[in-house]
PDB file of C-alpha atoms in Angstrom:
ATOM      1  CA  UNK A 345       0.000   0.000   0.000  1.00 60.00           C
ATOM      2  CA  UNK A 346       1.384   3.399  -0.961  1.00 68.00           C
ATOM      3  CA  UNK A 347       1.071   6.164   1.558  1.00 93.00           C
ATOM      4  CA  UNK A 348       2.516   8.434   4.190  1.00 96.00           C
ATOM      5  CA  UNK A 349       3.186   7.320   7.722  1.00 96.00           C
ATOM      6  CA  UNK A 350       3.781   9.502  10.731  1.00 97.00           C
ATOM      7  CA  UNK A 351       4.865   8.287  14.098  1.00 92.00           C
ATOM      8  CA  UNK A 352       4.021   8.386  16.855  1.00 93.00           C
ATOM      9  CA  UNK A 353       0.331   9.332  16.798  1.00 95.00           C
ATOM     10  CA  UNK A 354       0.588  10.994  20.228  1.00 96.00           C
ATOM     11  CA  UNK A 355       3.719  12.457  21.784  1.00 95.00           C
ATOM     12  CA  UNK A 356       4.222  14.008  25.182  1.00 94.00           C
ATOM     13  CA  UNK A 357       7.290  16.006  26.168  1.00 92.00           C
ATOM     14  CA  UNK A 358       8.454  18.252  28.941  1.00 92.00           C
ATOM     15  CA  UNK A 359       9.142  21.880  28.212  1.00 92.00           C
ATOM     16  CA  UNK A 360      12.755  22.489  27.245  1.00 91.00           C
ATOM     17  CA  UNK A 361      13.234  19.157  25.460  1.00 92.00           C
ATOM     18  CA  UNK A 362      13.750  18.775  21.738  1.00 94.00           C
ATOM     19  CA  UNK A 363      11.522  16.213  20.051  1.00 95.00           C
ATOM     20  CA  UNK A 364      11.656  14.674  16.577  1.00 96.00           C
ATOM     21  CA  UNK A 365       8.559  13.700  14.597  1.00 97.00           C
ATOM     22  CA  UNK A 366       8.891  11.047  11.935  1.00 97.00           C
ATOM     23  CA  UNK A 367       7.448  11.167   8.406  1.00 98.00           C
ATOM     24  CA  UNK A 368       7.962   8.483   5.764  1.00 98.00           C
ATOM     25  CA  UNK A 369       6.414   8.134   2.302  1.00 97.00           C
ATOM     26  CA  UNK A 370       6.540   5.369  -0.283  1.00 96.00           C
ATOM     27  CA  UNK A 371       4.736   7.295  -3.034  1.00 94.00           C
ATOM     28  CA  UNK A 372       8.019   8.145  -4.794  1.00 94.00           C
ATOM     29  CA  UNK A 373       7.193  11.833  -4.378  1.00 93.00           C
ATOM     30  CA  UNK A 374       9.956  14.388  -4.715  1.00 93.00           C
ATOM     31  CA  UNK A 375       8.458  17.009  -2.421  1.00 94.00           C
ATOM     32  CA  UNK A 376       7.581  16.771   1.255  1.00 96.00           C
ATOM     33  CA  UNK A 377       6.038  19.269   3.650  1.00 97.00           C
ATOM     34  CA  UNK A 378       5.406  19.877   7.337  1.00 98.00           C
ATOM     35  CA  UNK A 379       2.363  21.759   8.563  1.00 97.00           C
ATOM     36  CA  UNK A 380       1.162  22.805  11.960  1.00 97.00           C
ATOM     37  CA  UNK A 381      -2.542  22.894  12.856  1.00 95.00           C
ATOM     38  CA  UNK A 382      -3.907  24.533  15.986  1.00 93.00           C
ATOM     39  CA  UNK A 383      -7.463  23.925  17.259  1.00 85.00           C
ATOM     40  CA  UNK A 384     -10.051  25.448  14.964  1.00 78.00           C
ATOM     41  CA  UNK A 385      -7.356  26.699  12.621  1.00 81.00           C
ATOM     42  CA  UNK A 386      -6.177  26.001   9.114  1.00 86.00           C
ATOM     43  CA  UNK A 387      -2.823  24.570   8.122  1.00 93.00           C
ATOM     44  CA  UNK A 388       0.360  26.615   8.378  1.00 93.00           C
ATOM     45  CA  UNK A 389       3.491  25.602   6.503  1.00 94.00           C
ATOM     46  CA  UNK A 390       6.598  25.029   8.622  1.00 97.00           C
ATOM     47  CA  UNK A 391       9.167  23.653   6.155  1.00 97.00           C
ATOM     48  CA  UNK A 392       9.153  22.025   2.750  1.00 96.00           C
ATOM     49  CA  UNK A 393      11.631  20.120   0.643  1.00 96.00           C
ATOM     50  CA  UNK A 394      11.639  19.806  -3.127  1.00 92.00           C
ATOM     51  CA  UNK A 395      14.476  17.299  -3.391  1.00 92.00           C
ATOM     52  CA  UNK A 396      16.886  15.366  -1.225  1.00 95.00           C
ATOM     53  CA  UNK A 397      19.409  17.481   0.708  1.00 96.00           C
ATOM     54  CA  UNK A 398      17.430  20.673   0.092  1.00 95.00           C
ATOM     55  CA  UNK A 399      14.686  22.331   2.123  1.00 96.00           C
ATOM     56  CA  UNK A 400      13.098  25.743   2.503  1.00 95.00           C
ATOM     57  CA  UNK A 401      11.479  27.630   5.362  1.00 96.00           C
ATOM     58  CA  UNK A 402       7.731  28.024   5.284  1.00 94.00           C
ATOM     59  CA  UNK A 403       5.660  30.652   7.040  1.00 91.00           C
ATOM     60  CA  UNK A 404       6.381  29.594  10.635  1.00 95.00           C
ATOM     61  CA  UNK A 405       9.838  27.953  10.648  1.00 97.00           C
ATOM     62  CA  UNK A 406      11.162  29.552  13.834  1.00 96.00           C
ATOM     63  CA  UNK A 407      11.855  26.957  16.520  1.00 96.00           C
ATOM     64  CA  UNK A 408      11.782  24.032  14.079  1.00 98.00           C
ATOM     65  CA  UNK A 409      14.425  22.173  12.076  1.00 97.00           C
ATOM     66  CA  UNK A 410      14.291  19.496   9.376  1.00 98.00           C
ATOM     67  CA  UNK A 411      16.554  17.244   7.345  1.00 97.00           C
ATOM     68  CA  UNK A 412      16.070  15.454   4.035  1.00 98.00           C
ATOM     69  CA  UNK A 413      18.777  12.824   3.685  1.00 97.00           C
ATOM     70  CA  UNK A 414      16.534  10.320   1.898  1.00 97.00           C
ATOM     71  CA  UNK A 415      13.732  10.807  -0.595  1.00 97.00           C
ATOM     72  CA  UNK A 416      11.367   8.786   1.566  1.00 97.00           C
ATOM     73  CA  UNK A 417      11.970  10.559   4.867  1.00 98.00           C
ATOM     74  CA  UNK A 418      11.520  14.110   6.180  1.00 98.00           C
ATOM     75  CA  UNK A 419      11.809  14.269   9.975  1.00 98.00           C
ATOM     76  CA  UNK A 420      10.835  17.408  11.878  1.00 98.00           C
ATOM     77  CA  UNK A 421      12.529  18.463  15.115  1.00 97.00           C
ATOM     78  CA  UNK A 422      10.604  20.731  17.440  1.00 96.00           C
ATOM     79  CA  UNK A 423      13.269  22.520  19.443  1.00 94.00           C
ATOM     80  CA  UNK A 424      13.077  24.108  22.857  1.00 91.00           C
ATOM     81  CA  UNK A 425      13.153  27.475  21.086  1.00 90.00           C
ATOM     82  CA  UNK A 426       9.603  26.936  19.798  1.00 91.00           C
ATOM     83  CA  UNK A 427       7.539  28.982  22.220  1.00 90.00           C
ATOM     84  CA  UNK A 428       4.219  27.212  21.796  1.00 92.00           C
ATOM     85  CA  UNK A 429       4.912  23.709  20.486  1.00 95.00           C
ATOM     86  CA  UNK A 430       1.681  21.966  21.506  1.00 96.00           C
ATOM     87  CA  UNK A 431      -0.197  21.350  18.255  1.00 96.00           C
ATOM     88  CA  UNK A 432      -1.221  18.798  15.646  1.00 97.00           C
ATOM     89  CA  UNK A 433       1.583  18.244  13.123  1.00 98.00           C
ATOM     90  CA  UNK A 434       0.863  17.039   9.597  1.00 98.00           C
ATOM     91  CA  UNK A 435       3.299  15.767   7.008  1.00 98.00           C
ATOM     92  CA  UNK A 436       2.449  15.740   3.317  1.00 97.00           C
ATOM     93  CA  UNK A 437       4.072  14.829   0.040  1.00 96.00           C
ATOM     94  CA  UNK A 438       3.572  15.582  -3.646  1.00 93.00           C
ATOM     95  CA  UNK A 439       5.208  15.578  -7.009  1.00 87.00           C
ATOM     96  CA  UNK A 440       6.987  18.901  -7.581  1.00 79.00           C
ATOM     97  CA  UNK A 441       5.002  20.386 -10.428  1.00 76.00           C
ATOM     98  CA  UNK A 442       3.680  23.808 -11.475  1.00 70.00           C
ATOM     99  CA  UNK A 443       0.700  22.056 -13.056  1.00 72.00           C
ATOM    100  CA  UNK A 444      -0.450  19.550 -10.465  1.00 76.00           C
ATOM    101  CA  UNK A 445      -0.562  20.775  -6.892  1.00 80.00           C
ATOM    102  CA  UNK A 446      -2.108  17.815  -5.056  1.00 90.00           C
ATOM    103  CA  UNK A 447      -0.552  17.075  -1.700  1.00 94.00           C
ATOM    104  CA  UNK A 448      -1.255  13.859   0.183  1.00 95.00           C
ATOM    105  CA  UNK A 449      -1.252  13.905   3.949  1.00 97.00           C
ATOM    106  CA  UNK A 450      -0.215  11.523   6.684  1.00 97.00           C
ATOM    107  CA  UNK A 451      -2.400  10.790   9.721  1.00 97.00           C
ATOM    108  CA  UNK A 452      -0.695  13.422  11.888  1.00 97.00           C
ATOM    109  CA  UNK A 453       1.119  13.531  15.222  1.00 97.00           C
ATOM    110  CA  UNK A 454      -0.417  15.296  18.187  1.00 97.00           C
ATOM    111  CA  UNK A 455       2.354  16.818  20.294  1.00 96.00           C
ATOM    112  CA  UNK A 456       1.679  17.951  23.839  1.00 96.00           C
ATOM    113  CA  UNK A 457       4.374  19.831  25.732  1.00 94.00           C
ATOM    114  CA  UNK A 458       3.900  20.524  29.424  1.00 92.00           C
TER     115      UNK A 458
ATOM    116  CA  UNK B 228       1.504  33.776   4.634  1.00 56.00           C
ATOM    117  CA  UNK B 229      -1.673  34.306   2.718  1.00 63.00           C
ATOM    118  CA  UNK B 230      -4.789  32.354   3.617  1.00 69.00           C
ATOM    119  CA  UNK B 231      -7.915  31.909   1.617  1.00 87.00           C
ATOM    120  CA  UNK B 232     -11.272  33.231   2.811  1.00 91.00           C
ATOM    121  CA  UNK B 233     -13.532  30.248   3.285  1.00 94.00           C
ATOM    122  CA  UNK B 234     -17.214  30.439   4.194  1.00 95.00           C
ATOM    123  CA  UNK B 235     -19.236  29.603   6.039  1.00 96.00           C
ATOM    124  CA  UNK B 236     -17.055  28.853   9.063  1.00 94.00           C
ATOM    125  CA  UNK B 237     -19.497  26.222  10.247  1.00 95.00           C
ATOM    126  CA  UNK B 238     -22.758  24.624   9.160  1.00 96.00           C
ATOM    127  CA  UNK B 239     -25.357  22.614  11.029  1.00 96.00           C
ATOM    128  CA  UNK B 240     -27.632  20.764   8.639  1.00 95.00           C
ATOM    129  CA  UNK B 241     -30.081  17.900   8.656  1.00 96.00           C
ATOM    130  CA  UNK B 242     -29.400  14.605   6.954  1.00 96.00           C
ATOM    131  CA  UNK B 243     -30.547  14.747   3.358  1.00 96.00           C
ATOM    132  CA  UNK B 244     -29.960  18.462   2.874  1.00 97.00           C
ATOM    133  CA  UNK B 245     -27.624  19.881   0.266  1.00 97.00           C
ATOM    134  CA  UNK B 246     -24.550  21.842   1.341  1.00 96.00           C
ATOM    135  CA  UNK B 247     -22.642  24.615  -0.371  1.00 97.00           C
ATOM    136  CA  UNK B 248     -19.392  26.250   0.690  1.00 97.00           C
ATOM    137  CA  UNK B 249     -16.914  28.499  -1.048  1.00 96.00           C
ATOM    138  CA  UNK B 250     -13.423  29.894  -1.036  1.00 96.00           C
ATOM    139  CA  UNK B 251     -12.380  33.316  -2.289  1.00 95.00           C
ATOM    140  CA  UNK B 252      -9.144  35.173  -2.717  1.00 93.00           C
ATOM    141  CA  UNK B 253      -7.800  38.404  -4.098  1.00 91.00           C
ATOM    142  CA  UNK B 254      -5.150  36.362  -5.963  1.00 91.00           C
ATOM    143  CA  UNK B 255      -5.392  34.183  -9.043  1.00 92.00           C
ATOM    144  CA  UNK B 256      -4.768  30.461  -8.549  1.00 91.00           C
ATOM    145  CA  UNK B 257      -3.621  27.793 -11.009  1.00 90.00           C
ATOM    146  CA  UNK B 258      -5.150  24.899  -9.097  1.00 92.00           C
ATOM    147  CA  UNK B 259      -7.946  24.524  -6.563  1.00 94.00           C
ATOM    148  CA  UNK B 260      -8.165  21.545  -4.258  1.00 96.00           C
ATOM    149  CA  UNK B 261     -10.769  20.453  -1.734  1.00 97.00           C
ATOM    150  CA  UNK B 262      -9.894  18.335   1.293  1.00 98.00           C
ATOM    151  CA  UNK B 263     -11.910  16.772   4.116  1.00 98.00           C
ATOM    152  CA  UNK B 264     -10.472  16.301   7.568  1.00 97.00           C
ATOM    153  CA  UNK B 265     -12.032  14.135  10.256  1.00 95.00           C
ATOM    154  CA  UNK B 266     -11.164  14.638  13.931  1.00 91.00           C
ATOM    155  CA  UNK B 267      -7.633  13.589  14.766  1.00 92.00           C
ATOM    156  CA  UNK B 268      -6.811  12.603  11.197  1.00 95.00           C
ATOM    157  CA  UNK B 269      -4.961  14.090   8.251  1.00 96.00           C
ATOM    158  CA  UNK B 270      -6.855  15.817   5.428  1.00 97.00           C
ATOM    159  CA  UNK B 271      -8.002  13.609   2.557  1.00 97.00           C
ATOM    160  CA  UNK B 272      -8.093  14.962  -0.985  1.00 96.00           C
ATOM    161  CA  UNK B 273     -11.637  15.034  -2.397  1.00 97.00           C
ATOM    162  CA  UNK B 274     -11.438  16.944  -5.668  1.00 97.00           C
ATOM    163  CA  UNK B 275      -8.749  18.686  -7.727  1.00 95.00           C
ATOM    164  CA  UNK B 276      -9.516  21.424 -10.277  1.00 95.00           C
ATOM    165  CA  UNK B 277      -7.075  22.678 -12.903  1.00 92.00           C
ATOM    166  CA  UNK B 278      -8.877  24.973 -15.328  1.00 92.00           C
ATOM    167  CA  UNK B 279     -11.001  28.092 -14.938  1.00 92.00           C
ATOM    168  CA  UNK B 280     -14.665  27.153 -15.219  1.00 93.00           C
ATOM    169  CA  UNK B 281     -13.968  23.452 -14.646  1.00 93.00           C
ATOM    170  CA  UNK B 282     -16.737  21.530 -12.897  1.00 95.00           C
ATOM    171  CA  UNK B 283     -15.795  18.166 -11.375  1.00 95.00           C
ATOM    172  CA  UNK B 284     -17.808  15.610  -9.448  1.00 96.00           C
ATOM    173  CA  UNK B 285     -16.835  12.868  -7.043  1.00 95.00           C
ATOM    174  CA  UNK B 286     -19.951  10.960  -6.025  1.00 96.00           C
ATOM    175  CA  UNK B 287     -22.233  13.371  -4.168  1.00 97.00           C
ATOM    176  CA  UNK B 288     -19.561  16.072  -4.232  1.00 97.00           C
ATOM    177  CA  UNK B 289     -19.267  18.675  -6.962  1.00 98.00           C
ATOM    178  CA  UNK B 290     -16.668  21.425  -7.109  1.00 97.00           C
ATOM    179  CA  UNK B 291     -16.094  24.274  -9.530  1.00 97.00           C
ATOM    180  CA  UNK B 292     -13.051  26.367 -10.407  1.00 95.00           C
ATOM    181  CA  UNK B 293     -14.297  29.956 -10.612  1.00 94.00           C
ATOM    182  CA  UNK B 294     -14.088  31.656 -13.981  1.00 93.00           C
ATOM    183  CA  UNK B 295     -12.015  34.499 -12.520  1.00 93.00           C
ATOM    184  CA  UNK B 296      -9.614  31.910 -11.022  1.00 93.00           C
ATOM    185  CA  UNK B 297     -10.021  33.668  -7.672  1.00 94.00           C
ATOM    186  CA  UNK B 298     -12.656  31.411  -6.185  1.00 95.00           C
ATOM    187  CA  UNK B 299     -13.979  27.887  -5.924  1.00 97.00           C
ATOM    188  CA  UNK B 300     -17.173  26.216  -4.712  1.00 97.00           C
ATOM    189  CA  UNK B 301     -17.896  22.827  -3.198  1.00 98.00           C
ATOM    190  CA  UNK B 302     -21.384  21.357  -3.085  1.00 98.00           C
ATOM    191  CA  UNK B 303     -22.454  18.208  -1.262  1.00 98.00           C
ATOM    192  CA  UNK B 304     -25.804  16.754  -2.205  1.00 97.00           C
ATOM    193  CA  UNK B 305     -28.070  14.712   0.066  1.00 97.00           C
ATOM    194  CA  UNK B 306     -25.801  14.879   3.084  1.00 96.00           C
ATOM    195  CA  UNK B 307     -25.311  11.846   5.313  1.00 96.00           C
ATOM    196  CA  UNK B 308     -23.863  11.561   8.835  1.00 94.00           C
ATOM    197  CA  UNK B 309     -20.431  10.484   7.583  1.00 95.00           C
ATOM    198  CA  UNK B 310     -20.071  13.830   5.797  1.00 97.00           C
ATOM    199  CA  UNK B 311     -19.270  15.351   9.195  1.00 97.00           C
ATOM    200  CA  UNK B 312     -15.830  16.928   9.286  1.00 96.00           C
ATOM    201  CA  UNK B 313     -13.895  20.027   8.337  1.00 96.00           C
ATOM    202  CA  UNK B 314     -13.637  20.876   4.658  1.00 97.00           C
ATOM    203  CA  UNK B 315     -10.613  22.845   3.498  1.00 96.00           C
ATOM    204  CA  UNK B 316      -9.993  24.513   0.195  1.00 96.00           C
ATOM    205  CA  UNK B 317      -6.434  24.948  -1.024  1.00 95.00           C
ATOM    206  CA  UNK B 318      -5.020  26.838  -3.957  1.00 92.00           C
ATOM    207  CA  UNK B 319      -1.779  26.780  -5.872  1.00 90.00           C
ATOM    208  CA  UNK B 320      -0.483  30.231  -6.795  1.00 87.00           C
ATOM    209  CA  UNK B 321       1.269  30.692 -10.146  1.00 84.00           C
ATOM    210  CA  UNK B 322       5.027  30.242  -9.847  1.00 79.00           C
ATOM    211  CA  UNK B 323       4.876  28.363  -6.559  1.00 77.00           C
ATOM    212  CA  UNK B 324       5.122  24.826  -8.003  1.00 70.00           C
ATOM    213  CA  UNK B 325       3.417  22.515  -5.502  1.00 74.00           C
ATOM    214  CA  UNK B 326       3.189  24.860  -2.520  1.00 85.00           C
ATOM    215  CA  UNK B 327      -0.394  25.347  -1.412  1.00 90.00           C
ATOM    216  CA  UNK B 328      -2.314  28.111   0.330  1.00 91.00           C
ATOM    217  CA  UNK B 329      -5.083  26.782   2.600  1.00 92.00           C
ATOM    218  CA  UNK B 330      -8.451  28.129   3.587  1.00 93.00           C
ATOM    219  CA  UNK B 331      -9.514  28.341   7.214  1.00 90.00           C
ATOM    220  CA  UNK B 332     -11.997  25.490   6.884  1.00 94.00           C
ATOM    221  CA  UNK B 333     -15.754  24.902   7.026  1.00 96.00           C
ATOM    222  CA  UNK B 334     -16.907  22.691   9.885  1.00 96.00           C
ATOM    223  CA  UNK B 335     -19.899  20.586   8.851  1.00 97.00           C
ATOM    224  CA  UNK B 336     -22.235  18.967  11.360  1.00 96.00           C
ATOM    225  CA  UNK B 337     -25.047  16.693  10.181  1.00 94.00           C
ATOM    226  CA  UNK B 338     -28.005  15.874  12.407  1.00 88.00           C
ATOM    227  CA  UNK B 339     -30.366  12.973  11.898  1.00 84.00           C
TER     228      UNK B 339
END
C-alpha cells in the first residue's frame, strides 16, 4: 500500500526538550512538507523540501528544524526554542510540479508539551 | 503567509440536505483543491480542479473552479452523517510549483 506514515500518533514532552517527529512516504514523491494545525485553525506551513538534501522555510519555521537525507523521509525536530509547540503536526508529500498541486497527507502527530 | 477566505465557518444541517461552501481570494490560482479532515486525522483529498470554469464531481460532491480563477465552490448533495468533518480549500499560486495556500476550513455537522 502506498502512503505516508507519521509516528508516533501521540507524543508528550516536557518543556525544554527537543523532540523529533517522523514522516515516511513510499509514493516516490519528490516534495515533502510539514504543517502545523492549531485547534479550529487552518494549516500553516513550517518547512518544505523539493528534493533530497534541500529544504526551505515556510511561514512559521522559527523553533523548528528538518533534514532530508533520503527521498522517503523528512523528519521534523521541534526545538526548545519553539515557544508554543503543543499542536497537531501534519506531514504531506507531492510531485513537484507547477501544473499539479495535489498534496497527500499523513495521519498526523499530536504533540503535547507541558 | 496568505490564507484563503472560506465560508461559512461552520454549518449545522439535517441529513438529506444539500450543502454549499466556497473559497475566495484576491489572488489568481492555477489549481484549486478540496480536502476533508475528520477529527484527529490528516486531510483527505476530495477533488482537484485545474482549469477556470472546470466543474468536477466525485460521487455526491461537486466542485467548480471559478471563472475568474479567484474562487472555488464545493457542493455536497443529500448529506449523510459520515459527511461530518472540516472541509478545506487549497489553492496553488502561479510560480509556486506545488506549494499550497489553505483556507480556514468549514466545519460541517449533520443531524439525523
